[in-house]
Amino acid sequence: MMRKGLFTVSAGLLLLAASALVQAKDFGTLKFATEAAYPPFNQSTPSGKIVGYEPDMVAELAKRAGFKYEIVAQKWSGMIPGLVDGKYDAVIDAVTVTPKREEVVDFTHQYTVSVSGFVTLKGSAVDTLPGNGEVVLAGDEAGMNKAIDALKAKFKGKTIAVQVATIQADFLNKYLADVATIRTYQAGPETFADLLNGRVDAVMASRTNLNAYVKKHTDTVNSTGYGFSGGVLGQGSAIAIQKNNPELKAALDTALISMIKDGTLKQLSEKWFGENVAPAE
């Protein structure tokens, strides 16, 4: 989706640079792995088509960088290992950039900012969590201590659902596992199903994912409490690629930055999330 009108000079230069990269390197057909079960980032329709913010973004990247592509559905828990093993060329599944992940894969420029939070069942013992939506940064030691202490008091003896091998699972194990049971699931929708069935007391995930779910279930669930960013939760989502592929990284980075600069990524963000979660630059 291209914004109508003229690009800025800088965006135009970026597009020219992307064309130059493509002429220097033919990437063939790139295979992108995604979960196809993490709306609104990605999801599968009844016909099997994968749609969402990320598929739309890949389609636009392909236009700008000049490559062909396919998107394949994979389980989240094996996605990064599969990339390392060369089963596909890239992973695009709201993968947050963290130092641990950077040890095994490279990342493109970020395409979303990242805040994680909680969803609870209305009328439950943890219906409303402390924090009132306030976002706490990992570098704010006093703020983190205050927020975690408040959550520990609320979650004592409770069960929190989270998708396995995620940054949110790392966060819960670091800060709340001493007072609450942390129950992991292979797929995000399974966490919400158990919340609705009363098997868990809360779900932790990215706020963008949580907000999309809450909009469809406003009568039964709340997005509530503190939000957290940074530290074990990383700095935002980016495309993961195999290490030592500078040409692919440069082509994707150039196209992504041009989408940020000309407002296309903002438009896609507002289309799928109802708000702008794209980075400023």
mmCIF file of C-alpha atoms in Angstrom:
data_model
loop_
_atom_site.group_PDB
_atom_site.id
_atom_site.type_symbol
_atom_site.label_atom_id
_atom_site.label_comp_id
_atom_site.label_asym_id
_atom_site.label_seq_id
_atom_site.Cartn_x
_atom_site.Cartn_y
_atom_site.Cartn_z
ATOM 1 C CA MET A 1 0.000 0.000 0.000
ATOM 2 C CA MET A 2 1.616 3.215 -1.186
ATOM 3 C CA ARG A 3 0.679 6.620 0.128
ATOM 4 C CA LYS A 4 -0.708 8.878 -2.598
ATOM 5 C CA GLY A 5 1.388 11.853 -3.635
ATOM 6 C CA LEU A 6 5.102 12.435 -3.964
ATOM 7 C CA PHE A 7 7.730 10.881 -1.723
ATOM 8 C CA THR A 8 10.071 13.111 0.183
ATOM 9 C CA VAL A 9 13.507 13.525 -1.348
ATOM 10 C CA SER A 10 15.089 11.298 1.298
ATOM 11 C CA ALA A 11 12.517 8.541 0.770
ATOM 12 C CA GLY A 12 13.052 8.725 -2.979
ATOM 13 C CA LEU A 13 16.793 8.341 -2.530
ATOM 14 C CA LEU A 14 16.208 5.338 -0.304
ATOM 15 C CA LEU A 15 14.100 3.685 -2.978
ATOM 16 C CA LEU A 16 16.829 4.279 -5.552
ATOM 17 C CA ALA A 17 19.305 2.696 -3.158
ATOM 18 C CA ALA A 18 17.024 -0.321 -2.790
ATOM 19 C CA SER A 19 16.895 -0.711 -6.582
ATOM 20 C CA ALA A 20 20.676 -0.610 -6.737
ATOM 21 C CA LEU A 21 20.879 -3.377 -4.141
ATOM 22 C CA VAL A 22 18.469 -5.572 -6.071
ATOM 23 C CA GLN A 23 20.470 -5.102 -9.271
ATOM 24 C CA ALA A 24 23.583 -6.227 -7.425
ATOM 25 C CA LYS A 25 21.915 -9.274 -5.853
ATOM 26 C CA ASP A 26 19.096 -11.488 -7.129
ATOM 27 C CA PHE A 27 17.486 -12.961 -4.014
ATOM 28 C CA GLY A 28 15.218 -15.296 -5.952
ATOM 29 C CA THR A 29 12.111 -16.277 -3.977
ATOM 30 C CA LEU A 30 12.516 -15.547 -0.275
ATOM 31 C CA LYS A 31 10.701 -17.760 2.223
ATOM 32 C CA PHE A 32 9.303 -15.941 5.284
ATOM 33 C CA ALA A 33 8.164 -18.007 8.275
ATOM 34 C CA THR A 34 5.347 -16.789 10.499
ATOM 35 C CA GLU A 35 2.948 -18.288 13.001
ATOM 36 C CA ALA A 36 -0.291 -17.393 11.204
ATOM 37 C CA ALA A 37 -1.945 -17.348 14.649
ATOM 38 C CA TYR A 38 -0.873 -14.051 16.220
ATOM 39 C CA PRO A 39 -3.412 -11.403 15.189
ATOM 40 C CA PRO A 40 -3.274 -8.672 14.127
ATOM 41 C CA PHE A 41 0.391 -9.276 13.238
ATOM 42 C CA ASN A 42 -0.502 -12.437 11.323
ATOM 43 C CA GLN A 43 -3.392 -14.868 11.112
ATOM 44 C CA SER A 44 -4.844 -17.504 8.816
ATOM 45 C CA THR A 45 -8.225 -17.073 7.133
ATOM 46 C CA PRO A 46 -10.668 -20.007 6.728
ATOM 47 C CA SER A 47 -9.350 -20.402 3.181
ATOM 48 C CA GLY A 48 -5.797 -20.747 4.491
ATOM 49 C CA LYS A 49 -4.519 -17.367 3.343
ATOM 50 C CA ILE A 50 -2.146 -15.661 5.782
ATOM 51 C CA VAL A 51 -3.137 -12.039 6.394
ATOM 52 C CA GLY A 52 -2.244 -9.242 8.813
ATOM 53 C CA TYR A 53 0.119 -6.369 9.447
ATOM 54 C CA GLU A 54 3.234 -8.399 8.660
ATOM 55 C CA PRO A 55 2.010 -10.062 5.429
ATOM 56 C CA ASP A 56 0.980 -6.624 4.145
ATOM 57 C CA MET A 57 4.389 -5.272 5.113
ATOM 58 C CA VAL A 58 6.254 -8.109 3.361
ATOM 59 C CA ALA A 59 4.230 -7.488 0.197
ATOM 60 C CA GLU A 60 5.295 -3.839 0.242
ATOM 61 C CA LEU A 61 8.919 -4.705 1.015
ATOM 62 C CA ALA A 62 8.938 -7.066 -1.962
ATOM 63 C CA LYS A 63 7.728 -4.277 -4.253
ATOM 64 C CA ARG A 64 10.358 -1.860 -3.024
ATOM 65 C CA ALA A 65 13.302 -4.249 -2.865
ATOM 66 C CA GLY A 66 12.312 -6.225 -5.953
ATOM 67 C CA PHE A 67 12.164 -9.793 -4.662
ATOM 68 C CA LYS A 68 9.629 -12.622 -4.938
ATOM 69 C CA TYR A 69 8.464 -14.271 -1.732
ATOM 70 C CA GLU A 70 6.284 -16.835 -0.034
ATOM 71 C CA ILE A 71 5.015 -16.865 3.551
ATOM 72 C CA VAL A 72 4.795 -20.207 5.348
ATOM 73 C CA ALA A 73 3.147 -21.051 8.674
ATOM 74 C CA GLN A 74 5.399 -22.558 11.359
ATOM 75 C CA LYS A 75 5.122 -23.225 15.092
ATOM 76 C CA TRP A 76 6.655 -20.402 17.093
ATOM 77 C CA SER A 77 8.788 -22.625 19.314
ATOM 78 C CA GLY A 78 10.775 -23.957 16.348
ATOM 79 C CA MET A 79 10.883 -20.820 14.252
ATOM 80 C CA ILE A 80 14.285 -19.379 15.210
ATOM 81 C CA PRO A 81 15.990 -22.817 15.168
ATOM 82 C CA GLY A 82 14.461 -23.419 11.731
ATOM 83 C CA LEU A 83 15.883 -20.129 10.483
ATOM 84 C CA VAL A 84 19.324 -21.005 11.812
ATOM 85 C CA ASP A 85 19.081 -24.396 10.063
ATOM 86 C CA GLY A 86 18.231 -22.710 6.750
ATOM 87 C CA LYS A 87 14.637 -23.951 6.413
ATOM 88 C CA TYR A 88 13.626 -20.421 5.409
ATOM 89 C CA ASP A 89 15.238 -17.060 4.732
ATOM 90 C CA ALA A 90 13.533 -14.904 7.340
ATOM 91 C CA VAL A 91 11.165 -14.953 10.318
ATOM 92 C CA ILE A 92 8.456 -12.300 10.585
ATOM 93 C CA ASP A 93 6.344 -13.002 13.661
ATOM 94 C CA ALA A 94 6.534 -10.018 16.018
ATOM 95 C CA VAL A 95 10.036 -11.176 16.961
ATOM 96 C CA THR A 96 11.449 -8.770 19.533
ATOM 97 C CA VAL A 97 15.119 -7.846 19.289
ATOM 98 C CA THR A 98 17.014 -9.081 22.344
ATOM 99 C CA PRO A 99 20.744 -9.617 22.988
ATOM 100 C CA LYS A 100 20.148 -13.360 23.421
ATOM 101 C CA ARG A 101 18.513 -13.668 20.007
ATOM 102 C CA GLU A 102 21.168 -11.495 18.404
ATOM 103 C CA GLU A 103 23.695 -14.184 19.304
ATOM 104 C CA VAL A 104 22.148 -16.585 16.763
ATOM 105 C CA VAL A 105 20.384 -14.396 14.150
ATOM 106 C CA ASP A 106 20.630 -10.928 12.655
ATOM 107 C CA PHE A 107 17.787 -8.406 12.720
ATOM 108 C CA THR A 108 16.591 -5.773 10.304
ATOM 109 C CA HIS A 109 15.552 -2.279 11.307
ATOM 110 C CA GLN A 110 12.639 -2.443 13.755
ATOM 111 C CA TYR A 111 9.089 -2.148 12.428
ATOM 112 C CA THR A 112 7.139 -1.848 15.708
ATOM 113 C CA VAL A 113 7.753 -0.454 19.156
ATOM 114 C CA SER A 114 7.208 -2.952 21.959
ATOM 115 C CA VAL A 115 5.179 -2.848 25.185
ATOM 116 C CA SER A 116 3.960 -5.970 27.010
ATOM 117 C CA GLY A 117 1.069 -6.196 29.439
ATOM 118 C CA PHE A 118 -1.744 -8.309 30.870
ATOM 119 C CA VAL A 119 -5.307 -9.331 30.094
ATOM 120 C CA THR A 120 -7.626 -10.609 32.846
ATOM 121 C CA LEU A 121 -11.175 -11.934 33.046
ATOM 122 C CA LYS A 122 -13.815 -9.426 34.101
ATOM 123 C CA GLY A 123 -15.285 -10.166 37.513
ATOM 124 C CA SER A 124 -12.356 -12.375 38.534
ATOM 125 C CA ALA A 125 -10.121 -11.967 41.583
ATOM 126 C CA VAL A 126 -7.579 -10.130 39.419
ATOM 127 C CA ASP A 127 -10.132 -8.236 37.334
ATOM 128 C CA THR A 128 -8.177 -4.977 37.689
ATOM 129 C CA LEU A 129 -4.405 -4.945 38.102
ATOM 130 C CA PRO A 130 -2.368 -2.092 39.580
ATOM 131 C CA GLY A 131 -0.781 0.400 37.225
ATOM 132 C CA ASN A 132 -3.679 1.907 35.265
ATOM 133 C CA GLY A 133 -1.925 1.408 31.924
ATOM 134 C CA GLU A 134 1.335 3.102 32.939
ATOM 135 C CA VAL A 135 4.358 1.913 30.932
ATOM 136 C CA VAL A 136 7.458 1.130 33.020
ATOM 137 C CA LEU A 137 10.877 1.016 31.371
ATOM 138 C CA ALA A 138 13.417 -1.578 32.501
ATOM 139 C CA GLY A 139 15.981 1.156 33.137
ATOM 140 C CA ASP A 140 13.720 2.782 35.734
ATOM 141 C CA GLU A 141 14.808 0.707 38.739
ATOM 142 C CA ALA A 142 12.544 2.426 41.259
ATOM 143 C CA GLY A 143 9.574 2.238 38.917
ATOM 144 C CA MET A 144 10.216 -1.441 38.171
ATOM 145 C CA ASN A 145 10.507 -2.346 41.852
ATOM 146 C CA LYS A 146 7.256 -0.555 42.640
ATOM 147 C CA ALA A 147 5.385 -2.180 39.764
ATOM 148 C CA ILE A 148 6.680 -5.699 40.391
ATOM 149 C CA ASP A 149 5.943 -5.522 44.121
ATOM 150 C CA ALA A 150 2.375 -4.435 43.360
ATOM 151 C CA LEU A 151 1.899 -7.254 40.837
ATOM 152 C CA LYS A 152 3.368 -9.837 43.204
ATOM 153 C CA ALA A 153 0.775 -8.940 45.814
ATOM 154 C CA LYS A 154 -2.021 -9.288 43.252
ATOM 155 C CA PHE A 155 -0.757 -12.470 41.573
ATOM 156 C CA LYS A 156 0.221 -14.424 44.714
ATOM 157 C CA GLY A 157 -1.108 -17.969 44.306
ATOM 158 C CA LYS A 158 -2.519 -17.215 40.857
ATOM 159 C CA THR A 159 -1.720 -18.681 37.413
ATOM 160 C CA ILE A 160 -0.489 -16.621 34.456
ATOM 161 C CA ALA A 161 -0.610 -17.927 30.883
ATOM 162 C CA VAL A 162 2.060 -17.076 28.332
ATOM 163 C CA GLN A 163 3.287 -18.409 25.009
ATOM 164 C CA VAL A 164 6.378 -20.587 25.300
ATOM 165 C CA ALA A 165 9.826 -19.285 24.296
ATOM 166 C CA THR A 166 8.717 -15.644 24.282
ATOM 167 C CA ILE A 167 10.151 -12.540 25.906
ATOM 168 C CA GLN A 168 7.013 -12.375 28.057
ATOM 169 C CA ALA A 169 7.785 -15.877 29.372
ATOM 170 C CA ASP A 170 11.298 -14.679 30.224
ATOM 171 C CA PHE A 171 9.821 -11.661 32.039
ATOM 172 C CA LEU A 172 7.390 -13.755 34.091
ATOM 173 C CA ASN A 173 10.037 -16.287 35.048
ATOM 174 C CA LYS A 174 12.373 -13.505 36.148
ATOM 175 C CA TYR A 175 9.940 -11.378 38.128
ATOM 176 C CA LEU A 176 6.809 -13.324 39.134
ATOM 177 C CA ALA A 177 7.596 -17.064 39.177
ATOM 178 C CA ASP A 178 8.292 -16.949 42.923
ATOM 179 C CA VAL A 179 4.667 -16.032 43.701
ATOM 180 C CA ALA A 180 2.626 -17.265 40.721
ATOM 181 C CA THR A 181 2.394 -20.363 38.533
ATOM 182 C CA ILE A 182 3.645 -19.586 35.022
ATOM 183 C CA ARG A 183 1.872 -21.842 32.516
ATOM 184 C CA THR A 184 3.279 -21.943 28.977
ATOM 185 C CA TYR A 185 1.454 -22.719 25.727
ATOM 186 C CA GLN A 186 2.592 -23.513 22.192
ATOM 187 C CA ALA A 187 0.315 -20.900 20.579
ATOM 188 C CA GLY A 188 -1.094 -17.552 21.659
ATOM 189 C CA PRO A 189 -4.790 -18.406 21.077
ATOM 190 C CA GLU A 190 -4.469 -21.271 23.579
ATOM 191 C CA THR A 191 -3.599 -18.807 26.360
ATOM 192 C CA PHE A 192 -6.759 -16.788 25.712
ATOM 193 C CA ALA A 193 -8.915 -19.923 25.509
ATOM 194 C CA ASP A 194 -7.797 -21.021 28.972
ATOM 195 C CA LEU A 195 -8.383 -17.506 30.326
ATOM 196 C CA LEU A 196 -11.987 -17.551 29.081
ATOM 197 C CA ASN A 197 -12.452 -21.040 30.544
ATOM 198 C CA GLY A 198 -11.156 -19.924 33.938
ATOM 199 C CA ARG A 199 -8.121 -22.220 33.892
ATOM 200 C CA VAL A 200 -5.717 -19.281 34.294
ATOM 201 C CA ASP A 201 -6.055 -15.885 35.932
ATOM 202 C CA ALA A 202 -4.254 -13.706 33.383
ATOM 203 C CA VAL A 203 -2.443 -13.723 30.054
ATOM 204 C CA MET A 204 0.753 -11.792 29.335
ATOM 205 C CA ALA A 205 1.655 -10.826 25.748
ATOM 206 C CA SER A 206 2.469 -7.777 23.661
ATOM 207 C CA ARG A 207 -0.106 -5.026 24.085
ATOM 208 C CA THR A 208 -0.710 -4.869 20.345
ATOM 209 C CA ASN A 209 -1.760 -8.525 20.384
ATOM 210 C CA LEU A 210 -3.742 -8.115 23.614
ATOM 211 C CA ASN A 211 -5.607 -5.045 22.390
ATOM 212 C CA ALA A 212 -6.733 -6.853 19.241
ATOM 213 C CA TYR A 213 -8.127 -9.672 21.380
ATOM 214 C CA VAL A 214 -9.825 -7.342 23.867
ATOM 215 C CA LYS A 215 -11.631 -5.494 21.063
ATOM 216 C CA LYS A 216 -13.349 -8.765 20.122
ATOM 217 C CA HIS A 217 -14.157 -9.738 23.727
ATOM 218 C CA THR A 218 -14.927 -6.441 25.493
ATOM 219 C CA ASP A 219 -17.715 -8.020 27.551
ATOM 220 C CA THR A 220 -15.471 -10.668 29.104
ATOM 221 C CA VAL A 221 -11.850 -9.465 29.380
ATOM 222 C CA ASN A 222 -9.790 -6.415 30.401
ATOM 223 C CA SER A 223 -6.447 -5.071 29.259
ATOM 224 C CA THR A 224 -5.240 -3.872 32.637
ATOM 225 C CA GLY A 225 -2.296 -2.903 34.800
ATOM 226 C CA TYR A 226 1.251 -1.847 34.120
ATOM 227 C CA GLY A 227 2.887 -2.182 30.722
ATOM 228 C CA PHE A 228 6.581 -3.015 30.500
ATOM 229 C CA SER A 229 9.273 -2.327 27.923
ATOM 230 C CA GLY A 230 13.015 -2.915 27.622
ATOM 231 C CA GLY A 231 15.294 -5.267 29.527
ATOM 232 C CA VAL A 232 14.351 -8.909 28.913
ATOM 233 C CA LEU A 233 11.414 -7.605 26.847
ATOM 234 C CA GLY A 234 13.746 -6.149 24.227
ATOM 235 C CA GLN A 235 13.355 -3.013 22.174
ATOM 236 C CA GLY A 236 10.779 -3.717 19.441
ATOM 237 C CA SER A 237 9.969 -6.143 16.631
ATOM 238 C CA ALA A 238 12.158 -6.719 13.582
ATOM 239 C CA ILE A 239 12.621 -9.304 10.835
ATOM 240 C CA ALA A 240 15.035 -12.066 11.833
ATOM 241 C CA ILE A 241 17.423 -13.317 9.147
ATOM 242 C CA GLN A 242 20.371 -15.697 9.094
ATOM 243 C CA LYS A 243 23.692 -14.295 10.173
ATOM 244 C CA ASN A 244 26.257 -13.152 7.605
ATOM 245 C CA ASN A 245 23.796 -12.066 4.917
ATOM 246 C CA PRO A 246 24.565 -8.325 4.702
ATOM 247 C CA GLU A 247 23.035 -7.861 1.246
ATOM 248 C CA LEU A 248 19.614 -9.135 2.327
ATOM 249 C CA LYS A 249 19.752 -7.111 5.543
ATOM 250 C CA ALA A 250 20.678 -3.945 3.616
ATOM 251 C CA ALA A 251 17.870 -4.424 1.083
ATOM 252 C CA LEU A 252 15.238 -5.043 3.778
ATOM 253 C CA ASP A 253 16.525 -2.183 5.944
ATOM 254 C CA THR A 254 16.447 0.273 3.050
ATOM 255 C CA ALA A 255 12.891 -0.682 2.098
ATOM 256 C CA LEU A 256 11.693 -0.621 5.730
ATOM 257 C CA ILE A 257 13.193 2.792 6.425
ATOM 258 C CA SER A 258 11.609 4.192 3.272
ATOM 259 C CA MET A 259 8.216 2.863 4.444
ATOM 260 C CA ILE A 260 8.691 4.582 7.799
ATOM 261 C CA LYS A 261 9.786 7.866 6.238
ATOM 262 C CA ASP A 262 6.955 8.130 3.698
ATOM 263 C CA GLY A 263 4.259 7.068 6.185
ATOM 264 C CA THR A 264 3.338 3.729 4.569
ATOM 265 C CA LEU A 265 4.207 1.713 7.677
ATOM 266 C CA LYS A 266 2.131 4.087 9.801
ATOM 267 C CA GLN A 267 -0.824 3.510 7.471
ATOM 268 C CA LEU A 268 -0.472 -0.260 7.743
ATOM 269 C CA SER A 269 -0.175 0.032 11.515
ATOM 270 C CA GLU A 270 -3.360 2.066 11.797
ATOM 271 C CA LYS A 271 -5.159 -0.339 9.446
ATOM 272 C CA TRP A 272 -4.404 -3.410 11.566
ATOM 273 C CA PHE A 273 -3.964 -2.060 15.123
ATOM 274 C CA GLY A 274 -6.131 1.047 15.073
ATOM 275 C CA GLU A 275 -3.099 3.023 16.264
ATOM 276 C CA ASN A 276 0.424 3.821 15.160
ATOM 277 C CA VAL A 277 2.935 1.315 16.546
ATOM 278 C CA ALA A 278 5.567 1.992 13.871
ATOM 279 C CA PRO A 279 8.915 3.416 15.069
ATOM 280 C CA ALA A 280 9.544 7.097 14.543
ATOM 281 C CA GLU A 281 12.607 6.288 12.426
#
